[in-house]
Short mmCIF file of C-alpha atoms and ligand atoms in Angstrom, two decimals:
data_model
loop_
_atom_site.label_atom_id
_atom_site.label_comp_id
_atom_site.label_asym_id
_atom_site.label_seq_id
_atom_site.Cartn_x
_atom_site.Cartn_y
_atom_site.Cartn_z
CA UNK E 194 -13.98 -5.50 -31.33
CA UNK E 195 -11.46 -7.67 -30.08
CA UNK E 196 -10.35 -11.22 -30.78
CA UNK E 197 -12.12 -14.17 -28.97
CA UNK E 198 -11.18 -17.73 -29.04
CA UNK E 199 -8.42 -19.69 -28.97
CA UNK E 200 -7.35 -18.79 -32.48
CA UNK E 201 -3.67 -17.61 -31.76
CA UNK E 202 -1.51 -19.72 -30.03
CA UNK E 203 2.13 -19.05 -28.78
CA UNK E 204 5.04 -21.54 -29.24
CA UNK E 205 8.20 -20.32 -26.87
CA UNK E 206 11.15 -22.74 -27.42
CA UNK E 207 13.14 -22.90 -24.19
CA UNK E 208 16.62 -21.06 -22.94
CA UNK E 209 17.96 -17.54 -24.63
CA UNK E 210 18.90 -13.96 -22.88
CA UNK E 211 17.63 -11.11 -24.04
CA UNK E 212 20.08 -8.32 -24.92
CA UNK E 213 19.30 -4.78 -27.08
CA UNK E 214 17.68 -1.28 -27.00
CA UNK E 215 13.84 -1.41 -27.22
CA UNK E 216 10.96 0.71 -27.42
CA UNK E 217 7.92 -0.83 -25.99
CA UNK E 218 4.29 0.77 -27.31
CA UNK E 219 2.54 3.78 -25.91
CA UNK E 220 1.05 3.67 -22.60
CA UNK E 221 -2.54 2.15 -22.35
CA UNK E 222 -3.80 4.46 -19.85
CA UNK E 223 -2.34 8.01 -21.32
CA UNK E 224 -3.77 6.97 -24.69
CA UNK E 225 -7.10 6.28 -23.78
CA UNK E 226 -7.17 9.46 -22.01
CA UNK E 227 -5.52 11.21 -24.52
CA UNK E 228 -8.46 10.54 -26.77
CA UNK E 229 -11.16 11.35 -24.02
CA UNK E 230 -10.05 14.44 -22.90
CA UNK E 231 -8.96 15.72 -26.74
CA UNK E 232 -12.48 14.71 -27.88
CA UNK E 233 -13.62 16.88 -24.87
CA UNK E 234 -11.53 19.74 -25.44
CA UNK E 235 -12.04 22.85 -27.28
CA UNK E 236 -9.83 23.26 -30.31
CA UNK E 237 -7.63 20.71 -31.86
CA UNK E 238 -5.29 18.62 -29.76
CA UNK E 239 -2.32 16.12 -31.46
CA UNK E 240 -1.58 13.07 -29.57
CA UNK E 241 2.16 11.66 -30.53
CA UNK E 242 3.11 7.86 -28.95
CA UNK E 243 -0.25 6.91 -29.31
CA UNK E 244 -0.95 2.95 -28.16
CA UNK E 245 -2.49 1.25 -31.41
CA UNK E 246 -3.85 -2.01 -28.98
CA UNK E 247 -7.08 -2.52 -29.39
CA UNK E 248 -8.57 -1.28 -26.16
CA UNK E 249 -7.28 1.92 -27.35
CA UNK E 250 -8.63 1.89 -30.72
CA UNK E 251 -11.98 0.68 -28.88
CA UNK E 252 -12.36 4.23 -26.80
CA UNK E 253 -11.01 6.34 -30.25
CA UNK E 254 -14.03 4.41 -32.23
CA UNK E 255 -16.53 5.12 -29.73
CA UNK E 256 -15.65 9.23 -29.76
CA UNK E 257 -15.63 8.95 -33.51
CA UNK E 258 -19.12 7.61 -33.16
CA UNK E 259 -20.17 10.39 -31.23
CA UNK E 260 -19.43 12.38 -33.59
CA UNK E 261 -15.73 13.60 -32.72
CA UNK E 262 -13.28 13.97 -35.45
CA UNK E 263 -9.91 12.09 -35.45
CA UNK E 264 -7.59 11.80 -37.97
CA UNK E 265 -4.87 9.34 -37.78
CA UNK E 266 -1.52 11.07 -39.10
CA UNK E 267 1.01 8.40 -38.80
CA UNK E 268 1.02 4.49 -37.15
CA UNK E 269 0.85 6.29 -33.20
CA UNK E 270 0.23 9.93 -34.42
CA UNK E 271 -4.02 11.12 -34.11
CA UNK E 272 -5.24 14.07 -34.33
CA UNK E 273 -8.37 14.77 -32.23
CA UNK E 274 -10.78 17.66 -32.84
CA UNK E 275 -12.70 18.42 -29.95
CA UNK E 276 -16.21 19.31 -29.68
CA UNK E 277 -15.96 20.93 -26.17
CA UNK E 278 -17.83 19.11 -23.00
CA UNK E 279 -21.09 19.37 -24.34
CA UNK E 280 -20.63 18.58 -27.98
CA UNK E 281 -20.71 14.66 -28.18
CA UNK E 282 -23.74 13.75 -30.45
CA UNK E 283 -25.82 10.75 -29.67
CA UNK E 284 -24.42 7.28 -31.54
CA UNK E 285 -26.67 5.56 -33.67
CA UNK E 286 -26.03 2.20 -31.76
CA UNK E 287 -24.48 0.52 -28.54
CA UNK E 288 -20.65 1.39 -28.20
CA UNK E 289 -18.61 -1.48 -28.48
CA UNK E 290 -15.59 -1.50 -26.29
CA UNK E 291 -14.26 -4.66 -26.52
CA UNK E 292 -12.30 -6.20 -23.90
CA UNK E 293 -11.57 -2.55 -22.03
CA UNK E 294 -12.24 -1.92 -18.85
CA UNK E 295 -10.93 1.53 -18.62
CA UNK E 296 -13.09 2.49 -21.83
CA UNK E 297 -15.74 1.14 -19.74
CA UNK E 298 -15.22 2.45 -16.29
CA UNK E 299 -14.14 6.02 -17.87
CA UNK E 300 -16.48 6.57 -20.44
CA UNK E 301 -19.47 5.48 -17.71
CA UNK E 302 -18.50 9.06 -15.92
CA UNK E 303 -18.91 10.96 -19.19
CA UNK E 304 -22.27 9.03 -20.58
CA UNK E 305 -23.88 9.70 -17.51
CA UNK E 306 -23.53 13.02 -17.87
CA UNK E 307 -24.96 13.25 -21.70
CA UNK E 308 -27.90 14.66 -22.81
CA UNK E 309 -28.73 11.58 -24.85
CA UNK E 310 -28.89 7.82 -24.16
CA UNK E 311 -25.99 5.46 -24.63
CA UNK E 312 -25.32 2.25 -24.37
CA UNK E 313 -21.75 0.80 -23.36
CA UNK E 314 -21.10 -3.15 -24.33
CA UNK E 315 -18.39 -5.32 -24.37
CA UNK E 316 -16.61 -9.04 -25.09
CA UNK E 317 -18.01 -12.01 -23.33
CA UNK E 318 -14.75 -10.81 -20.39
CA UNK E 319 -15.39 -7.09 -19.83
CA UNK E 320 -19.18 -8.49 -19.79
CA UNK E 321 -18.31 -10.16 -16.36
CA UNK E 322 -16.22 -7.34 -14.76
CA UNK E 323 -18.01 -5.79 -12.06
CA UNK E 324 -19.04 -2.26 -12.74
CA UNK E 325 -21.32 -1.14 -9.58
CA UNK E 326 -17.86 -0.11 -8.17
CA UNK E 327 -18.14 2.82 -11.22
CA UNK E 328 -22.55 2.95 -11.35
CA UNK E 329 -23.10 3.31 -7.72
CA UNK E 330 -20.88 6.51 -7.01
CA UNK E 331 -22.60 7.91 -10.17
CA UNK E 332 -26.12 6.83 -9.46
CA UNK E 333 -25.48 9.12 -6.31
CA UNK E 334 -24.70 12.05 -8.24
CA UNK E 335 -27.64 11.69 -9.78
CA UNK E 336 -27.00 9.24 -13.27
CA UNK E 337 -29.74 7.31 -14.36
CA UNK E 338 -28.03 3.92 -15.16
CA UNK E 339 -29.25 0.60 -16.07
CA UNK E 340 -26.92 -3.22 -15.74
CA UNK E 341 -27.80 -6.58 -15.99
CA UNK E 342 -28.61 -8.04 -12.31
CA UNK E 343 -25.13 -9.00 -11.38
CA UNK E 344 -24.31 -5.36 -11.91
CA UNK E 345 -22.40 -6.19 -15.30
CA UNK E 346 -22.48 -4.41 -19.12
CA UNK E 347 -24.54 -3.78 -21.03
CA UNK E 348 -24.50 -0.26 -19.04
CA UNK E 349 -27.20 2.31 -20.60
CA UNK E 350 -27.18 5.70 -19.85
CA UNK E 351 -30.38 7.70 -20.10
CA UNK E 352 -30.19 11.57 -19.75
CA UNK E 353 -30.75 12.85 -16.14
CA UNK E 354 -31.74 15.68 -14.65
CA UNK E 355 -28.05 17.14 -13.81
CA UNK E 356 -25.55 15.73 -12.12
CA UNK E 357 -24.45 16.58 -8.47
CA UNK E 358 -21.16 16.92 -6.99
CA UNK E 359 -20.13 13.88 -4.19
CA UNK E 360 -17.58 13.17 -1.65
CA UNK E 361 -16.93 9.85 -2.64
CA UNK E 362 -14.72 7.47 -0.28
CA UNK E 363 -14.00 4.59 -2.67
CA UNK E 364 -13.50 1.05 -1.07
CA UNK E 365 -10.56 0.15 -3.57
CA UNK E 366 -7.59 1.71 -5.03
CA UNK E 367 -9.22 2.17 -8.63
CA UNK E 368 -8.01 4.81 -10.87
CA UNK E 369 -10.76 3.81 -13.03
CA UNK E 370 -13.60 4.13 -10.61
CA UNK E 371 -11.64 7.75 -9.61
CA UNK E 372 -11.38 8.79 -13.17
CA UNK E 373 -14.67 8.10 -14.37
CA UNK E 374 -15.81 10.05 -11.14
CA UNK E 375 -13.83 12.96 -11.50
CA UNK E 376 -15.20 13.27 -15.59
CA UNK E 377 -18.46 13.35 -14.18
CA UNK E 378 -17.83 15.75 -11.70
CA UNK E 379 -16.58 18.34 -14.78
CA UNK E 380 -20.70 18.24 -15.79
CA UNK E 381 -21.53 18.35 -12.13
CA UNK E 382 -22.50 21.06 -9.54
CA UNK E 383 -19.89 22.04 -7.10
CA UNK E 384 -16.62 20.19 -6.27
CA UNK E 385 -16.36 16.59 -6.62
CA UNK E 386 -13.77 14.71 -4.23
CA UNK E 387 -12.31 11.09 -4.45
CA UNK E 388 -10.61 9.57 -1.41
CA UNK E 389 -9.14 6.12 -1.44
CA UNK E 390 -7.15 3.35 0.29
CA UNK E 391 -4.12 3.43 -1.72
CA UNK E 392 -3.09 5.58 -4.15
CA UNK E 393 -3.91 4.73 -7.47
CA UNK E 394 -2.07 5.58 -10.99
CA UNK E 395 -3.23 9.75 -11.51
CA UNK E 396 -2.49 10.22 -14.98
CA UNK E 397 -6.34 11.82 -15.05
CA UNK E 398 -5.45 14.31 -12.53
CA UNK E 399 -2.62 15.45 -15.01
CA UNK E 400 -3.74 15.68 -17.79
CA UNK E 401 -7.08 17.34 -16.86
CA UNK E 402 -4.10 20.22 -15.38
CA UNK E 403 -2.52 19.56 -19.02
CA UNK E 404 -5.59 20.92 -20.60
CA UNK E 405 -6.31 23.53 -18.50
CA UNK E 406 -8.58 22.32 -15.62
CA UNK E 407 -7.79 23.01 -11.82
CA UNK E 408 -7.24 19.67 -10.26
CA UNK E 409 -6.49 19.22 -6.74
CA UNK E 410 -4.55 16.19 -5.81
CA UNK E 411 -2.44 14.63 -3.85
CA UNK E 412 -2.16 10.48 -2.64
CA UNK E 413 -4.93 8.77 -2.36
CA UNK E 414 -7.19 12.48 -2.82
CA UNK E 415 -8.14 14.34 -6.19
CA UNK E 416 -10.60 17.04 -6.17
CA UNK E 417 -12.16 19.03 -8.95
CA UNK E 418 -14.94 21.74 -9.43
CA UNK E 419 -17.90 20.97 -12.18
CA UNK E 420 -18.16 23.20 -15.01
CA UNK E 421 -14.58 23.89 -15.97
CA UNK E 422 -13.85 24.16 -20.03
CA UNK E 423 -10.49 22.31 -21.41
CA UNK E 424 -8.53 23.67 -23.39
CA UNK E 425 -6.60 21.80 -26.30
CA UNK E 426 -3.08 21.10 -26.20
CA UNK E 427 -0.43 18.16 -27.30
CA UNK E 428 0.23 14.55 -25.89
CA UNK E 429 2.99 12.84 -25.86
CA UNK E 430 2.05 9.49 -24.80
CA UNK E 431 5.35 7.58 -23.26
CA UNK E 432 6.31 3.73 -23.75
CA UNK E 433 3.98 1.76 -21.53
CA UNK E 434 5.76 0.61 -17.53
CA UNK E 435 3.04 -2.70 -17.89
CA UNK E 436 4.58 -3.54 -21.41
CA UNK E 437 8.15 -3.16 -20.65
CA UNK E 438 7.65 -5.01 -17.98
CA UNK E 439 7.78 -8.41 -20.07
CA UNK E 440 10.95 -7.63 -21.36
CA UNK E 441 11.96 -6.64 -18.18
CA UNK E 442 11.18 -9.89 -15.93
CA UNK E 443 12.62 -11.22 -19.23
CA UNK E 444 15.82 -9.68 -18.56
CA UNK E 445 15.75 -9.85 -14.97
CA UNK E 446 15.31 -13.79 -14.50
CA UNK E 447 18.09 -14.75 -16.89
CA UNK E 448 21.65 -13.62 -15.68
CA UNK E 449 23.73 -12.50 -18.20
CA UNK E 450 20.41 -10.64 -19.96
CA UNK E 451 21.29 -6.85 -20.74
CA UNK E 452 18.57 -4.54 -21.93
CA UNK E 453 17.69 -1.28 -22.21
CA UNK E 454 14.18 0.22 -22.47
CA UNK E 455 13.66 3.75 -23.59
CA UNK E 456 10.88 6.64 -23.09
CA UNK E 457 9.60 4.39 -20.13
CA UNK E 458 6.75 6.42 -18.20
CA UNK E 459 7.83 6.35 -14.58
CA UNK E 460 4.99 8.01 -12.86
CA UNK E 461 5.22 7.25 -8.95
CA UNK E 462 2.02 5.75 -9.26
CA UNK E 463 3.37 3.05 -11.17
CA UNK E 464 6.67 1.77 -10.66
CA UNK E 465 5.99 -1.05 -8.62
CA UNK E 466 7.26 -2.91 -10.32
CA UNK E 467 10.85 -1.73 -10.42
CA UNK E 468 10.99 -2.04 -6.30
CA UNK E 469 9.69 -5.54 -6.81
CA UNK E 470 12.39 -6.39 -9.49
CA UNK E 471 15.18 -4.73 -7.25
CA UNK E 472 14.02 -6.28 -4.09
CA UNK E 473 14.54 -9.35 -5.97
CA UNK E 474 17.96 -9.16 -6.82
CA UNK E 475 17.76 -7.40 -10.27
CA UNK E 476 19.83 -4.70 -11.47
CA UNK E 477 17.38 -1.60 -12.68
CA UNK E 478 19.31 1.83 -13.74
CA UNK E 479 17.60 4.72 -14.67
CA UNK E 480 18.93 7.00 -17.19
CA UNK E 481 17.54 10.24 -19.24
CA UNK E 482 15.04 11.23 -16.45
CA UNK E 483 12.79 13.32 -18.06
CA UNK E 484 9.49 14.81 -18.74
CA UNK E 485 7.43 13.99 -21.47
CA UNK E 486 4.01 15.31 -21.74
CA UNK E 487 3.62 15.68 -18.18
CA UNK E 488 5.06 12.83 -17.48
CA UNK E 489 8.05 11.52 -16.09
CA UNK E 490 9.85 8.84 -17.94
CA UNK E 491 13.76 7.30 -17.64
CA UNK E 492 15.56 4.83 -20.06
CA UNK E 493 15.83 1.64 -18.03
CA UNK E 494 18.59 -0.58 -18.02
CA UNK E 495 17.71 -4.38 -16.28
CA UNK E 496 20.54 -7.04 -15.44
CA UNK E 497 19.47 -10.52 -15.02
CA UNK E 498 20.74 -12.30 -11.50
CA UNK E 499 19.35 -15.16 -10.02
CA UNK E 500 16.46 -13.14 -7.99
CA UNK E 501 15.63 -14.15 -4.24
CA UNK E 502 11.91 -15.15 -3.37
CA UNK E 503 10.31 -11.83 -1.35
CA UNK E 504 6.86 -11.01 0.72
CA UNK E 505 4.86 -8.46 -1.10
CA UNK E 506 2.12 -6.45 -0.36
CA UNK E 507 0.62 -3.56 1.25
CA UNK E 508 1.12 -0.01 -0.96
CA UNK E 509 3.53 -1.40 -3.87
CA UNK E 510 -0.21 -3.73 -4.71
CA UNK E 511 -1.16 -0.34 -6.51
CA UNK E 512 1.41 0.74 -8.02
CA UNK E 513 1.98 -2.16 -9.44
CA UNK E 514 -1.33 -3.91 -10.37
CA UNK E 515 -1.22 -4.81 -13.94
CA UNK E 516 2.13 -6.23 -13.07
CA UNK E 517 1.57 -9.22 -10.95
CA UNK E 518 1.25 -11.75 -13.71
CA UNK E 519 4.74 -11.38 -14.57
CA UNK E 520 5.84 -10.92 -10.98
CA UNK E 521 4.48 -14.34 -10.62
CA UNK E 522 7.12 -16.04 -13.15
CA UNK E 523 9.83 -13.81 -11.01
CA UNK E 524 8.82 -15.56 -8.45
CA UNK E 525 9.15 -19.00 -9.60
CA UNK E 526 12.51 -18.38 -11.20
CA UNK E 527 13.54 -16.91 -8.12
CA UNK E 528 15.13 -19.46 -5.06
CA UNK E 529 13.19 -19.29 -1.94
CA UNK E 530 9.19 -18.40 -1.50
CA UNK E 531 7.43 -15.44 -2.87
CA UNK E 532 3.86 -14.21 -0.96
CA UNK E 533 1.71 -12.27 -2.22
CA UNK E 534 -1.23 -10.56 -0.33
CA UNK E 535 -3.74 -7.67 -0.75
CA UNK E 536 -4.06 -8.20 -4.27
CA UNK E 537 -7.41 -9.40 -4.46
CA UNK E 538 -7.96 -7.00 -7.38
CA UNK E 539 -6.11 -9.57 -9.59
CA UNK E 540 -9.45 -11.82 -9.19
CA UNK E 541 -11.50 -9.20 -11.14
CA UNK E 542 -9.33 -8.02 -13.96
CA UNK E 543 -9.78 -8.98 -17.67
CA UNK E 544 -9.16 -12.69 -16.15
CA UNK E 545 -9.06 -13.96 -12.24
CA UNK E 546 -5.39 -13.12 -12.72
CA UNK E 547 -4.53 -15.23 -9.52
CA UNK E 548 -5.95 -18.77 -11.12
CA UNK E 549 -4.83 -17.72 -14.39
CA UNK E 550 -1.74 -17.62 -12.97
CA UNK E 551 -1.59 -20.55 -10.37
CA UNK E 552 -3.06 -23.18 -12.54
CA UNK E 553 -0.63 -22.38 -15.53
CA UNK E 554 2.58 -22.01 -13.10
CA UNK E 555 1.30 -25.54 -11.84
CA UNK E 556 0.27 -27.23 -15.12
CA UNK E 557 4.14 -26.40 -15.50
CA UNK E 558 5.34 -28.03 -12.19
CA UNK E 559 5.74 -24.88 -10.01
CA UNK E 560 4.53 -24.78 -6.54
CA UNK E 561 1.84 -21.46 -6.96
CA UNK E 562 -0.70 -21.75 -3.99
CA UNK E 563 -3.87 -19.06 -5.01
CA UNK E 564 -4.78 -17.43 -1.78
CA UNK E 565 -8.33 -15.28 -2.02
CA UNK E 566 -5.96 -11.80 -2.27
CA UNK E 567 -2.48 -13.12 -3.39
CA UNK E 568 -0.51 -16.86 -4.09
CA UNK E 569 2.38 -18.33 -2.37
CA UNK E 570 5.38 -19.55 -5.09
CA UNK E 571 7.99 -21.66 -4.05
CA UNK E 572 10.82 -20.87 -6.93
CA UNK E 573 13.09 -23.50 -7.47
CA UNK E 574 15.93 -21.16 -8.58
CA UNK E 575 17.53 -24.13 -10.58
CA UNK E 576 18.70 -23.67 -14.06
CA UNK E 577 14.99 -24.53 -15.80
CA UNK E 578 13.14 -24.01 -12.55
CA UNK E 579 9.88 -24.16 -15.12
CA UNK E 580 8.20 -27.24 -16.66
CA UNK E 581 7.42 -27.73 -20.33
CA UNK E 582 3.91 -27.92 -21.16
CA UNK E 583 0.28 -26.00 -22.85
CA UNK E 584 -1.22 -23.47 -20.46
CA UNK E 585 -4.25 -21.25 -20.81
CA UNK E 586 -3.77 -17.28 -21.02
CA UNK E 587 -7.62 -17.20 -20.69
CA UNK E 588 -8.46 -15.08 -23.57
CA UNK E 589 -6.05 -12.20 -21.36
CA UNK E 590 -2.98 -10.82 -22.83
CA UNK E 591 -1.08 -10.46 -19.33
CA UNK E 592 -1.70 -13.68 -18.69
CA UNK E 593 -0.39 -15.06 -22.07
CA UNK E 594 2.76 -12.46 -22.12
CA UNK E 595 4.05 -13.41 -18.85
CA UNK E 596 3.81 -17.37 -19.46
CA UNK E 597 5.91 -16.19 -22.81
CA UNK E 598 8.51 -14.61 -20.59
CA UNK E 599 8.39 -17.94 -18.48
CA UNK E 600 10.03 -19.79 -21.53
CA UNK E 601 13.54 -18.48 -20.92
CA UNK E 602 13.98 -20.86 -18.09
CA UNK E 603 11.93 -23.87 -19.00
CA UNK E 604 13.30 -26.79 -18.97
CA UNK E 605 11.20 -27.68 -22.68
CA UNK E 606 8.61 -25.50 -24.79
CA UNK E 607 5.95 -23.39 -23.23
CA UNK E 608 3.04 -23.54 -25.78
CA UNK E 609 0.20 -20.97 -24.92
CA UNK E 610 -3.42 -20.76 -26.06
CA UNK E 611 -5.78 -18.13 -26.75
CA UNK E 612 -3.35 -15.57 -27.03
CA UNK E 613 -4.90 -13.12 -29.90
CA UNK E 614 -6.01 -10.29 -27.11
CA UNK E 615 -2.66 -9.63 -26.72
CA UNK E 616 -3.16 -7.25 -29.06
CA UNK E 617 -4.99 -5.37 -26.45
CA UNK E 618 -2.05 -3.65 -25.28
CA UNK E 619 1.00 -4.81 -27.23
CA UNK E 620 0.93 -4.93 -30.67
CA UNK E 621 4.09 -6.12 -32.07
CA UNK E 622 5.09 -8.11 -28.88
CA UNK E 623 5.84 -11.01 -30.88
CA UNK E 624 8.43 -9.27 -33.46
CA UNK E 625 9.76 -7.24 -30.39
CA UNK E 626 10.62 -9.92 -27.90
CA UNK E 627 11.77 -12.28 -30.64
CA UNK E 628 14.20 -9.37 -31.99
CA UNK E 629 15.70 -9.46 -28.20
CA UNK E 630 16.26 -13.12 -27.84
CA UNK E 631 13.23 -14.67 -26.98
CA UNK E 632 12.79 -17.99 -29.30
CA UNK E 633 8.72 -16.85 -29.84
CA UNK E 634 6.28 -18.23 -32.32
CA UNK E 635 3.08 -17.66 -33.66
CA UNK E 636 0.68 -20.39 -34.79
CA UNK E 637 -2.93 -19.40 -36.04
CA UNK E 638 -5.34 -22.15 -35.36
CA UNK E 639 -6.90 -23.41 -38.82
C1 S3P Z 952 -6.20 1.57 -15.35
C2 S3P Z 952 -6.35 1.30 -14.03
C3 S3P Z 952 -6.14 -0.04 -13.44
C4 S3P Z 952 -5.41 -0.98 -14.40
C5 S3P Z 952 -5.91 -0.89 -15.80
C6 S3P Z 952 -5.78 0.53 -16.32
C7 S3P Z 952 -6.46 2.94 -15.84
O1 S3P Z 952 -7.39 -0.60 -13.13
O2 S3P Z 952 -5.52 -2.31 -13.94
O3 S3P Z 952 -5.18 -1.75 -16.65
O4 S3P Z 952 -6.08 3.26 -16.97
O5 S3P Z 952 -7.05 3.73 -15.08
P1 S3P Z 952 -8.11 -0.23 -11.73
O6 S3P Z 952 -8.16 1.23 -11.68
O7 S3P Z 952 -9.49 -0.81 -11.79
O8 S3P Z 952 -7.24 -0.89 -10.69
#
């Protein structure tokens, strides 16, 4: 389902400030919920905003194939017809969920609770992400679940006897391993609790309450009884905090940049990155606070400065996960030493985020020391603080966005392989970020 190899390559010409009012893509997380939970609902649901990427198209396919009808109404605009929590049919074959992990880790909590086998597969990445962290806590409540030794997909499901409600004290901050918990826990008997050691993003916890189910939640806790109906109702999915954040470092590490992002979700649980941007030294104004869906979201305005090198860790890790990639070129723009610590999560995300990172910032004559749960940057703060070189985005779109961003002050072209899977979760970056003032190419290998 999605696009392996190093078939799409990026060409960023150096130098530029971005300037203009853009609308980033739906967020990744709401949409694949959106579809889940609409699929799972009783009556008809519409889901406005909806993220197009690929992962999300992977988790609207696999409900389709089990039998759920969605119609597509506009470019972001689905209607979802739900078959209720027991209405999924059995798929004919394995469901193919590309390079998702939150398809994955999600939809684990739902198959296991299916009176019919599935089997969950993915690209040659989400093939190596560890998924005990999601089979083990389900395994207890009684799923019958099979993985390849190293604990990796193929997952298959086989019907079990009926699931039981657990107290579950995760080890990491994972909204997915919490998510796909909690949908099991709707098929389960009696009330199924999450704890964990930071809070993670709770857009399930939400929008279970937007369709009807009694959640109870609060930081780092979410609780919720088995055998609870939803009920359908209408999404509207705001513009994704992990893809504005491109433009945003974009903004922020040029002074002089002016831009303004609108419909930005702003959910506590994941604005991270706008206390790492203002720590820094950039200029972030929220305006048009709002709700939207159940959601709060702000038009954000970000002013470039020359941004200061910071420490970061502890509870912003969470909040700001998907993030750090970008963060990264922040921090070699930036004068003075950025460290990062307890983000070993980065190591296990659709690419070890922290190499990724470290050996392209080097390759392009930054100082980026990988640490097992974080790096230490030394930004040079100069006018091109960044080399000119190729670097690797490892087949992961974060990886190949941020080293995009990293162009505007390079000191020569930033050329960037494997890029395609960008797609993932930001169709249209290209055409967006060159409409802004980024100086962005595409070049298809033949
Ligand atoms: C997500 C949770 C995060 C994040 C991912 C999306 C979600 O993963 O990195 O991109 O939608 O629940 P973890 O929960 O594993 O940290």
């Amino acid at each position: 389902m999605s696009s392996e190899g190093p078939g799409l390559t990026f060409v960023v010409q150096p130098g530029g400030q971005l300037s203009g009012t853009l609308r980033v893509p739906g967020d990744k997380s709401i949409s694949h919920r959106a579809v889940m939970l609409g699929s799972l609902a009783e009556g008809v649901s519409e889901v406005t905003g909806f993220l197009t990427g690929e992962d999300c198209l992977c988790t609207m396919k696999a409900f389709q194939a089990m039998g759920v009808r969605i119609e597509q109404l506009g470019p972001t605009h689905l209607r979802v017809h739900g078959v209720g929590l027991h209405g999924l049919k059995a798929p004919t074959g394995p469901l193919d969920l590309g390079n998702s992990g939150t398809s994955m880790r999600l939809m684990s909590g739902l198959m296991a609770a299916q009176g019919f086998e599935t089997t969950l597969i993915g690209d040659s990445s989400l093939s190596k992400r560890p998924m005990r962290r999601i089979v083990d806590p389900l395994r207890t409540m009684g799923a019958v679940i099979a993985t390849t030794e190293k604990g990796t997909s193929p997952l298959t499901f086989s019907p079990a006897a009926g699931l039981n409600a657990i107290s579950y004290d995760s080890p990491v901050a994972s909204a997915q391993v919490k998510s796909g918990i909690l949908l099991a826990g709707l098929y389960a008997t009696g009330r199924t609790i999450v704890t964990e050691p930071e809070p993670s993003r709770d857009h399930t916890e939400r929008m279970l309450r937007g369709f009807g189910v009694e959640v109870d939640a609060k930081p780092g806790y979410a609780a919720v009884q088995g055998g609870q109906s939803l009920k359908a109702t209408n999404i509207e999915v705001p513009a994704d905090i992990s893809s504005a954040t491109f433009p945003m470092v974009a903004a922020a590490i040029v002074p002089g940049s002016d831009i303004t992002l609108t419909a930005v979700g702003i959910n506590p649980t994941r604005t991270g990155i706008i206390d790492i941007l203002r720590s820094m030294g950039a200029t972030i104004t929220l305006t048009h606070e709002r709700l939207l869906g159940g959601e709060p979201v702000a038009d954000l305005r970000v002013q470039g400065a020359q941004l200061q090198g910071i420490e970061i860790g502890g509870d912003v890790v969470a909040s700001a996960i998907d993030e750090f990639p970008a963060v990264f070129v922040a921090a070699a723009c930036a004068t003075g030493v950025t460290v990062v610590t307890g983000a070993e999560e980065l190591r296990v995300k659709e690419s070890d985020r922290i190499a990724a990172m470290c050996d392209g910032l080097t390759a392009l004559g930054v100082s980026a020391i990988a640490r097992p749960d974080g790096a230490v940057i030394t930004g040079r703060g100069t006018a091109a603080p960044i080399g000119s070189g190729t670097v690797d985005s490892k087949g992961d779109h974060r990886i190949a966005m941020s080293f995009a961003v990293a162009a505007l002050r390079a000191s020569g072209a930033i050329t960037i392989l494997d890029c395609a899977n960008v797609n993932t979760s930001f169709p249209g970056f290209v055409g967006l970020m060159a409409g802004a003032g980024l100086k962005i190419a595409e070049q298809q290998a033949s």
